[in-house]
Structure formats: C-alpha cells, structure tokens
Coordinates of C-alpha atoms in Angstrom, one line a residue:
X1225 CA 0.0 0.0 0.0
X1226 CA 1.4 3.4 -0.8
X1227 CA 0.7 6.3 1.5
X1228 CA 1.3 9.4 -0.5
X1229 CA 1.7 11.9 2.4
X1230 CA 1.5 12.6 6.1
X1231 CA -2.3 13.0 5.8
X1232 CA -2.7 9.6 4.2
X1233 CA -0.6 8.0 6.9
X1234 CA -2.7 9.6 9.6
X1235 CA -5.9 8.6 7.8
X1236 CA -4.8 5.0 7.8
X1237 CA -4.2 5.3 11.6
X1238 CA -7.7 6.7 12.0
X1239 CA -9.1 3.7 10.1
X1240 CA -7.2 1.2 12.2
X1241 CA -8.5 2.9 15.4
X1242 CA -12.1 2.0 14.4
X1243 CA -11.2 -1.7 14.5
X1244 CA -9.2 -1.7 17.7
X1245 CA -10.4 -3.5 20.8
X1246 CA -8.9 -4.5 24.2
X1247 CA -6.2 -7.1 23.7
X1248 CA -5.3 -6.0 20.2
X1249 CA -1.6 -5.4 19.3
X1250 CA -0.5 -3.3 16.4
X1251 CA 3.3 -3.7 15.8
X1252 CA 4.9 -0.9 13.8
X1253 CA 8.2 -1.8 12.1
X1254 CA 10.4 0.6 10.2
X1255 CA 13.5 2.7 10.3
X1256 CA 13.8 6.1 11.9
X1257 CA 11.6 8.5 9.9
X1258 CA 9.5 5.7 8.3
X1259 CA 6.2 7.1 9.6
X1260 CA 5.5 5.0 12.7
X1261 CA 4.8 7.9 14.9
X1262 CA 2.6 9.6 12.2
X1263 CA 0.5 6.4 12.0
X1264 CA 0.4 6.2 15.8
X1265 CA -0.8 9.8 16.0
X1266 CA -3.7 9.0 13.6
X1267 CA -4.7 6.0 15.9
X1268 CA -4.5 7.9 19.2
X1269 CA -6.3 11.0 17.9
X1270 CA -9.1 8.8 16.4
X1271 CA -9.6 7.2 19.8
X1272 CA -10.5 10.7 21.0
X1273 CA -7.2 12.1 22.4
X1274 CA -7.0 15.8 21.8
X1275 CA -3.5 16.5 22.9
X1276 CA -0.2 16.2 21.1
X1277 CA 1.0 12.7 20.2
X1278 CA 4.6 11.9 19.9
X1279 CA 6.7 8.8 20.1
X1280 CA 7.3 7.7 23.7
X1281 CA 11.0 7.1 23.1
X1282 CA 12.2 8.4 26.5
X1283 CA 9.3 7.3 28.8
X1284 CA 9.0 4.1 26.7
X1285 CA 5.3 3.8 27.5
X1286 CA 2.6 6.4 27.1
X1287 CA -0.7 5.2 28.5
X1288 CA -4.0 6.8 27.2
X1289 CA -7.0 6.0 29.4
X1290 CA -10.7 6.8 29.5
X1291 CA -12.2 9.4 29.5
X1292 CA -9.5 10.8 27.2
X1293 CA -9.9 8.0 24.8
X1294 CA -12.7 5.6 24.0
X1295 CA -10.4 2.6 24.5
X1296 CA -7.4 2.3 26.8
X1297 CA -4.3 2.2 24.7
X1298 CA -0.6 1.7 25.6
X1299 CA 1.7 3.4 23.1
X1300 CA 5.0 1.7 23.5
X1301 CA 8.4 2.6 21.9
X1302 CA 11.0 -0.2 22.5
X1303 CA 13.8 1.6 20.7
X1304 CA 15.8 2.1 23.9
X1305 CA 15.3 -1.4 25.3
X1306 CA 18.6 -3.2 25.4
X1307 CA 18.0 -6.0 27.8
X1308 CA 15.2 -8.6 27.9
X1309 CA 14.7 -8.0 31.7
X1310 CA 13.5 -4.5 30.8
X1311 CA 10.7 -6.0 28.8
X1312 CA 9.4 -7.9 31.9
X1313 CA 9.2 -4.6 33.8
X1314 CA 6.8 -3.1 31.2
X1315 CA 4.0 -5.6 32.0
X1316 CA 2.7 -5.6 28.5
X1317 CA 1.0 -8.9 28.8
X1318 CA -1.0 -7.6 31.8
X1319 CA -1.8 -4.4 29.8
X1320 CA -3.4 -6.5 27.1
X1321 CA -6.1 -7.7 29.5
X1322 CA -7.8 -4.3 29.3
X1323 CA -6.1 -2.2 26.7
X1324 CA -4.9 -2.2 23.1
X1325 CA -1.1 -2.1 22.5
X1326 CA 0.5 0.1 19.8
X1327 CA 4.2 -0.9 19.7
X1328 CA 7.0 0.9 17.8
X1329 CA 10.2 -1.1 17.3
X1330 CA 8.5 -4.4 18.1
X1331 CA 11.5 -6.4 16.8
X1332 CA 13.0 -5.8 20.3
X1333 CA 10.4 -8.3 21.6
X1334 CA 11.9 -11.0 19.4
X1335 CA 9.9 -14.2 19.8
X1336 CA 7.8 -12.5 22.5
X1337 CA 5.8 -10.6 19.9
X1338 CA 2.4 -12.1 20.0
X1339 CA 1.3 -14.2 17.0
X1340 CA -2.0 -12.4 16.8
X1341 CA -0.3 -8.9 16.4
X1342 CA -1.1 -6.9 13.3
X1343 CA 2.4 -6.3 11.9
X1344 CA 2.8 -3.2 9.8
X1345 CA 6.0 -2.5 8.0
X1346 CA 6.6 1.1 6.9
X1347 CA 9.4 2.5 4.7
X1348 CA 10.2 5.8 2.9
X1349 CA 8.9 5.7 -0.7
X1350 CA 9.8 9.1 -1.9
X1351 CA 9.3 12.7 -0.8
X1352 CA 6.7 12.5 2.0
X1353 CA 5.4 9.1 0.8
X1354 CA 5.5 5.8 2.7
X1355 CA 5.1 2.2 1.6
X1356 CA 3.3 -0.1 3.9
X1357 CA 3.1 -3.8 3.9
X1358 CA 1.0 -5.8 6.4
X1359 CA 1.3 -9.2 7.9
X1360 CA -2.3 -9.9 8.9
X1361 CA -3.0 -12.7 11.5
X1362 CA -6.3 -14.6 11.7
X1363 CA -7.3 -12.4 14.7
X1364 CA -7.6 -9.5 12.2
X1365 CA -9.7 -11.3 9.6
X1366 CA -12.6 -9.2 8.6
X1367 CA -10.9 -6.1 10.1
X1368 CA -8.1 -5.8 7.5
X1369 CA -7.8 -4.1 5.1
X1370 CA -9.3 -1.2 7.1
X1371 CA -11.7 1.1 5.4

C-alpha cells in the first residue's frame, strides 16, 4: 500500500482505530523516519485524544485512558530497550487484558511478539510518501484491510 503523504498515513491510523479492541496489538516496524509515529498519531487521535501525540521514546510507554480515549491504549516505543529483563518490567502482557497495544520497534520483543499482532512495515517511498506492507493474522480477519 502506498501512503502518498502525512495526511494519508494519519488517515490509515484513524481507520485502524475504528477496528481496535482490548487485547489487540499493532506492531509498527520501520527505520527512523519511516512514519511509525505519524501512523500512531492517527490512531491515538481517532480514539479521542485531543493533545499532542509523539513517540514515547524516552518514557518508553505512554498510557492513554478513558475518558481521554474511547479505549485504553498503551503506546510503546521499544527503541531504547537493550535487555530482555527490561521487557518484563513493562508488564505488556497484563496491559493486554484491558487495553490495546501500539508498539514501535517491536523487533526488540523477538519471539515474545504475539502471534496475533497486526504487523505493519513502513518505509520511505519518496518525498513524503511511505510504503506499507502488512502481515495480517487470523485475529484481524474481517478487520483488514481497514476502510
């Protein structure tokens, strides 16, 4: 899928938000500047958050909760994770019980990345454009492609 500009990337995020439910995981792969945070911004804002949305690189986890959003969401950036023990401290498995997870740099999870995660791979495809490929698990059947 080709996303021609920032607006198209955010629009895809808004579409994904309409399909999210508790326990869902959206894993965003891509190099720095590939559009992961732009897609995330579309998702978070479509869930109702009215503030600024950035990548949680330094706090690692940004939690959005009701009433600020219609669905609890954990926005996770694993870029700075260097040790597997740090992953345990994040309690992502427990978060899935009541929230959706949006994970940037999910490759840091290795084999711990859930099989039912929607895996979206973003890359630069020209001035402002992004290419997106998706690995869609059975859990997303009927919800992907989003409209």
